[in-house]
CSV table of C-alpha atoms in Angstrom, one decimal:
chain,number,residue,atom,x,y,z
S,10,MET,CA,-243.5,137.8,-142.7
S,11,GLY,CA,-241.1,136.9,-145.3
S,12,GLY,CA,-238.6,139.4,-143.6
S,13,MET,CA,-238.9,137.7,-140.8
S,14,LEU,CA,-238.2,134.9,-141.4
S,15,LEU,CA,-234.8,135.9,-143.7
S,16,CYS,CA,-233.9,137.1,-140.9
S,17,MET,CA,-234.7,134.0,-139.0
S,18,PHE,CA,-232.9,131.5,-141.1
S,19,ALA,CA,-230.0,133.3,-142.4
S,20,CYS,CA,-228.4,134.6,-138.8
S,21,LEU,CA,-228.9,131.4,-137.6
S,22,ASP,CA,-225.7,130.5,-137.0
S,23,ALA,CA,-225.1,133.6,-135.9
S,24,CYS,CA,-227.7,134.4,-133.4
S,25,THR,CA,-227.7,130.3,-131.9
S,26,ASN,CA,-224.0,130.4,-132.0
S,27,VAL,CA,-224.2,127.1,-133.6
S,28,PRO,CA,-220.8,125.3,-135.4
S,29,PRO,CA,-220.6,125.8,-138.8
S,30,PRO,CA,-221.4,122.9,-141.8
S,31,ARG,CA,-219.3,119.8,-141.8
S,32,THR,CA,-219.1,119.2,-145.5
S,33,VAL,CA,-219.9,116.0,-147.2
S,34,TYR,CA,-219.3,116.6,-150.8
S,35,GLN,CA,-219.2,119.5,-152.5
S,36,ASP,CA,-218.5,120.7,-156.1
S,37,VAL,CA,-219.0,123.9,-158.5
S,38,ARG,CA,-223.5,122.5,-159.2
S,39,THR,CA,-223.5,120.8,-155.9
S,40,ALA,CA,-223.2,120.8,-151.7
S,41,VAL,CA,-224.1,118.4,-148.9
S,42,GLN,CA,-223.5,119.3,-145.7
S,43,LEU,CA,-224.4,118.6,-142.4
S,44,ARG,CA,-225.7,120.6,-139.8
S,45,VAL,CA,-226.7,121.1,-136.4
S,46,ASP,CA,-230.8,121.1,-135.9
S,47,PRO,CA,-231.9,122.9,-133.1
S,48,GLN,CA,-234.8,122.0,-133.5
S,49,ALA,CA,-233.6,118.0,-132.9
S,50,GLY,CA,-234.8,117.5,-129.6
S,51,THR,CA,-233.5,114.4,-127.7
S,52,GLY,CA,-232.1,114.0,-130.4
S,53,HIS,CA,-232.9,111.7,-134.9
S,54,SER,CA,-232.6,108.4,-135.1
S,55,HIS,CA,-228.5,109.4,-136.4
S,56,PRO,CA,-226.1,107.9,-138.5
S,57,ALA,CA,-228.9,106.2,-140.2
S,58,HIS,CA,-228.2,103.4,-143.4
S,59,LEU,CA,-230.0,103.3,-146.6
S,60,GLN,CA,-228.6,102.2,-149.6
S,61,VAL,CA,-227.8,104.4,-152.8
S,62,GLU,CA,-230.5,102.6,-154.7
S,63,GLN,CA,-233.0,103.6,-152.1
S,64,MET,CA,-232.4,106.9,-151.7
S,65,VAL,CA,-232.3,107.1,-155.6
S,66,ARG,CA,-235.9,105.9,-155.4
S,67,ILE,CA,-237.0,108.3,-152.9
S,68,LEU,CA,-236.1,110.8,-154.8
S,69,SER,CA,-237.9,110.5,-157.7
S,70,GLY,CA,-241.0,109.5,-155.8
S,71,ILE,CA,-240.7,113.7,-154.3
S,72,ARG,CA,-243.3,116.0,-156.2
S,73,VAL,CA,-244.0,119.2,-156.7
S,74,GLN,CA,-247.6,120.5,-157.0
S,75,PRO,CA,-247.7,124.2,-157.6
S,76,ASP,CA,-250.0,126.0,-155.6
S,77,ARG,CA,-253.4,127.9,-157.8
S,78,ARG,CA,-255.8,130.3,-156.2
S,79,THR,CA,-259.0,129.0,-155.4
S,80,ALA,CA,-261.1,130.8,-158.1
S,81,TYR,CA,-258.3,130.0,-160.4
S,82,ARG,CA,-258.5,126.3,-159.1
S,83,ILE,CA,-262.8,126.1,-159.3
S,84,LEU,CA,-262.2,127.0,-162.9
S,85,ALA,CA,-259.3,125.0,-164.1
S,86,GLY,CA,-258.7,122.0,-161.5
S,87,GLU,CA,-256.0,121.0,-159.2
S,88,ALA,CA,-252.2,121.6,-161.1
S,89,GLU,CA,-250.5,118.7,-161.7
S,90,THR,CA,-247.3,117.6,-160.3
S,91,ALA,CA,-243.9,116.7,-162.0
S,92,PRO,CA,-241.5,115.7,-160.4
S,93,ALA,CA,-238.9,117.2,-158.0
S,94,PHE,CA,-235.3,115.7,-159.2
S,95,THR,CA,-234.9,115.0,-162.7
S,96,VAL,CA,-232.8,111.4,-162.7
S,97,ALA,CA,-230.2,113.0,-163.4
S,98,GLU,CA,-230.4,115.3,-160.2
S,99,ALA,CA,-231.5,111.9,-158.4
S,100,LEU,CA,-228.6,110.1,-159.4
S,101,ALA,CA,-225.7,113.1,-158.4
S,102,LEU,CA,-226.8,113.9,-155.0
S,103,ALA,CA,-228.4,110.5,-153.8
S,104,PRO,CA,-224.1,108.8,-153.2
S,105,HIS,CA,-223.4,112.0,-150.9
S,106,LEU,CA,-226.7,111.6,-148.6
S,107,VAL,CA,-226.6,108.2,-148.4
S,108,LYS,CA,-222.8,109.3,-146.7
S,109,ALA,CA,-224.0,112.1,-145.3
S,110,LEU,CA,-226.3,110.2,-143.1
S,111,SER,CA,-224.6,107.7,-142.4
S,112,ALA,CA,-221.9,110.1,-140.8
S,113,ALA,CA,-225.1,112.3,-139.1
S,114,LYS,CA,-225.3,112.9,-135.7
S,115,PRO,CA,-228.4,112.4,-133.1
S,116,ASP,CA,-228.2,116.2,-133.4
S,117,GLU,CA,-227.9,117.0,-136.5
S,118,LEU,CA,-229.7,117.4,-140.6
S,119,VAL,CA,-228.1,117.0,-143.5
S,120,THR,CA,-228.8,120.0,-145.8
S,121,PHE,CA,-228.2,119.3,-149.7
S,122,TYR,CA,-228.0,122.3,-152.7
S,123,ARG,CA,-228.5,122.2,-155.9
S,124,ARG,CA,-227.8,125.1,-158.1
S,125,ILE,CA,-229.2,125.6,-161.5
S,126,SER,CA,-228.6,127.5,-165.2
S,127,ASP,CA,-229.3,126.3,-168.3
S,128,SER,CA,-231.4,127.7,-171.0
S,129,SER,CA,-234.3,126.2,-169.9
S,130,THR,CA,-234.5,127.7,-166.7
S,131,GLY,CA,-231.8,130.5,-166.2
S,132,LEU,CA,-230.6,131.1,-162.8
S,133,ALA,CA,-232.4,128.7,-160.7
S,134,TYR,CA,-232.0,126.7,-157.4
S,135,THR,CA,-233.2,123.5,-155.6
S,136,THR,CA,-232.3,123.4,-151.6
S,137,GLY,CA,-233.7,122.2,-148.6
S,138,GLY,CA,-232.5,118.5,-145.7
S,139,LEU,CA,-233.8,116.0,-144.6
S,140,PHE,CA,-233.4,113.7,-140.8
S,141,MET,CA,-234.5,110.0,-140.0
S,142,ARG,CA,-237.1,110.1,-137.1
S,143,GLU,CA,-238.1,106.8,-135.5
S,144,GLY,CA,-237.8,105.3,-138.9
S,145,HIS,CA,-239.6,107.6,-141.1
S,146,LEU,CA,-237.3,110.1,-143.5
S,147,TYR,CA,-238.0,113.7,-142.7
S,148,LEU,CA,-237.8,115.5,-146.0
S,149,VAL,CA,-238.0,119.4,-146.5
S,150,LEU,CA,-238.1,120.8,-150.1
S,151,ALA,CA,-237.4,124.3,-149.6
S,152,ASN,CA,-236.9,125.9,-153.2
S,153,TYR,CA,-238.0,124.3,-156.0
S,154,ARG,CA,-236.1,125.3,-158.7
S,155,GLN,CA,-236.2,128.9,-157.2
S,156,SER,CA,-234.8,131.7,-159.3
S,157,PRO,CA,-233.4,135.2,-157.7
S,158,SER,CA,-235.2,136.9,-158.2
S,159,ASP,CA,-238.4,135.3,-155.8
S,160,ALA,CA,-236.1,136.9,-153.7
S,161,MET,CA,-237.5,140.3,-154.2
S,162,SER,CA,-241.3,139.2,-152.1
S,163,LEU,CA,-238.4,139.0,-149.5
S,164,GLY,CA,-237.2,142.4,-149.7
S,165,ILE,CA,-233.6,141.6,-150.9
S,166,PRO,CA,-231.9,142.6,-153.7
S,167,ALA,CA,-231.6,140.0,-156.1
S,168,TYR,CA,-228.6,139.6,-157.0
S,169,GLU,CA,-228.1,139.4,-153.0
S,170,ILE,CA,-230.0,135.8,-152.9
S,171,ASP,CA,-227.9,133.1,-153.4
S,172,PRO,CA,-228.7,129.8,-150.4
S,173,TYR,CA,-226.0,128.1,-150.5
S,174,ASP,CA,-225.1,128.6,-146.7
S,175,THR,CA,-229.2,129.3,-145.8
S,176,PRO,CA,-230.3,125.6,-147.9
S,177,LEU,CA,-233.1,125.7,-145.8
S,178,MET,CA,-234.1,129.3,-146.2
S,179,SER,CA,-237.8,129.5,-148.6
S,180,LEU,CA,-237.0,131.6,-151.8
S,181,LYS,CA,-240.5,132.2,-151.8
S,182,ARG,CA,-243.5,132.0,-149.8
S,183,ALA,CA,-245.9,128.9,-150.7
S,184,GLY,CA,-245.5,128.5,-153.6
S,185,TYR,CA,-246.1,124.7,-154.2
S,186,THR,CA,-246.6,121.1,-152.0
S,187,VAL,CA,-244.3,118.3,-151.6
S,188,THR,CA,-246.1,115.2,-152.5
S,189,PHE,CA,-244.4,111.6,-152.8
S,190,VAL,CA,-245.3,108.8,-155.2
S,191,PRO,CA,-246.8,106.1,-154.1
S,192,GLN,CA,-249.1,108.6,-152.3
S,193,GLU,CA,-249.4,105.6,-149.3
S,194,ALA,CA,-245.9,105.6,-148.4
S,195,GLU,CA,-246.3,109.2,-147.2
S,196,VAL,CA,-246.9,109.5,-143.5
S,197,HIS,CA,-248.4,111.4,-140.8
S,198,PRO,CA,-246.5,111.1,-137.7
S,199,VAL,CA,-248.9,112.4,-134.8
S,200,ASP,CA,-246.3,112.7,-131.4
S,201,ASN,CA,-247.3,115.2,-128.9
S,202,GLN,CA,-244.0,114.8,-127.0
S,203,TRP,CA,-241.7,116.8,-130.3
S,204,LYS,CA,-242.5,118.1,-133.6
S,205,TRP,CA,-240.5,119.3,-136.3
S,206,GLU,CA,-241.5,123.0,-137.2
S,207,PHE,CA,-241.3,124.9,-141.2
S,208,PRO,CA,-242.7,128.0,-141.7
S,209,ASP,CA,-243.7,126.5,-145.4
S,210,ARG,CA,-245.7,123.1,-143.4
S,211,GLY,CA,-246.4,122.4,-147.8
S,212,LYS,CA,-242.7,122.5,-147.8
S,213,LEU,CA,-242.2,119.8,-145.2
S,214,ILE,CA,-242.9,115.7,-146.4
S,215,VAL,CA,-242.6,112.7,-144.1
S,216,ILE,CA,-241.9,109.2,-146.3
S,217,ASP,CA,-241.7,106.2,-144.4
S,218,PRO,CA,-239.0,103.9,-146.8
S,219,LEU,CA,-240.3,100.5,-145.4
S,220,LEU,CA,-243.6,101.0,-147.4
S,221,VAL,CA,-241.8,102.9,-150.9
S,222,PHE,CA,-239.3,99.3,-151.7
S,223,ARG,CA,-242.7,97.2,-149.8
S,224,SER,CA,-245.1,99.2,-152.6
S,225,SER,CA,-242.0,98.5,-155.9
S,226,GLY,CA,-241.4,94.8,-154.3
S,227,SER,CA,-237.8,95.5,-153.5
S,228,SER,CA,-235.9,92.9,-152.5
S,229,SER,CA,-233.3,95.0,-150.9
S,230,SER,CA,-235.6,96.8,-148.3
S,231,LYS,CA,-234.0,97.0,-145.0
S,232,ASP,CA,-234.8,99.3,-141.9
S,233,PRO,CA,-233.3,102.9,-142.3
S,234,THR,CA,-231.9,102.9,-139.0
S,235,ASP,CA,-230.6,99.7,-138.6
S,236,PRO,CA,-226.4,100.0,-137.3
S,237,LYS,CA,-225.2,98.6,-139.3
S,238,PRO,CA,-224.6,99.8,-143.3
S,239,VAL,CA,-226.1,98.0,-145.9
S,240,ARG,CA,-223.4,97.4,-148.5
C-alpha cells in the first residue's frame, strides 16, 4: 500500500502532465508553491485573502495527536496534542501562505515545505497544503517533523527522500491525527457533489476561519473569500 501511495504522489506530474509549480517563496529551509490540483473540480474559492495575523492564528491552532495502539490507549489513554508549528514557524510561513492564497487560481492549491535540522530533532520535514473552498480552509499536514528514515516503510532508501517536490506525500502512513483549537472552528462539511480525498484522512482538517476569529474575539474577522485583499 505504501509503495502505491508513493508512486501516486511522486509520479503525479509525469502521469497527468500537470504543469510545474509556481514558486511564491523559497529559501534554504522553506518553500511555498502553487500547484495544479487535479481534485479541484469546479474550482476552489481562489484567489482568497487573509491577513497575516489571521494566518498566524490559524497555524497556531493546528494540533497533532500521536496515534496509539488500541491496547496502549486503553491503559494510558489518548496521547496529548502538540502544536504542529512553533511560534517561529507560524510567523515565518504565514506571510508567504497569505501571498500564495491571494495569487492562487481556482484550479490550484498552496503547498508548503519546511526543512528542520537541529541537535534535538536531527533532519526532519514538515510539509502539506491548503486551499479555500466555499468559506472553509482545507489543510493537509502530510508530514509533521517526519524523518527521512520514516520513508523506509514505503520501500524507498532514506537518502533518496526529500519531499520538496512532493509536499503532499506522507513519508509515513498514519502516525498522528490533526486537530484544531478552538475545536468549534473545526468543521465537517458534507457535499454530495464534491469531496477532496487524501489517503490519510486523519491528516486532513477543515476549518471555518470566521469561527476562529469570533472565538478569539478578534475585531479583524473578514470573509476570506472576499475578492478584495485585507490590508
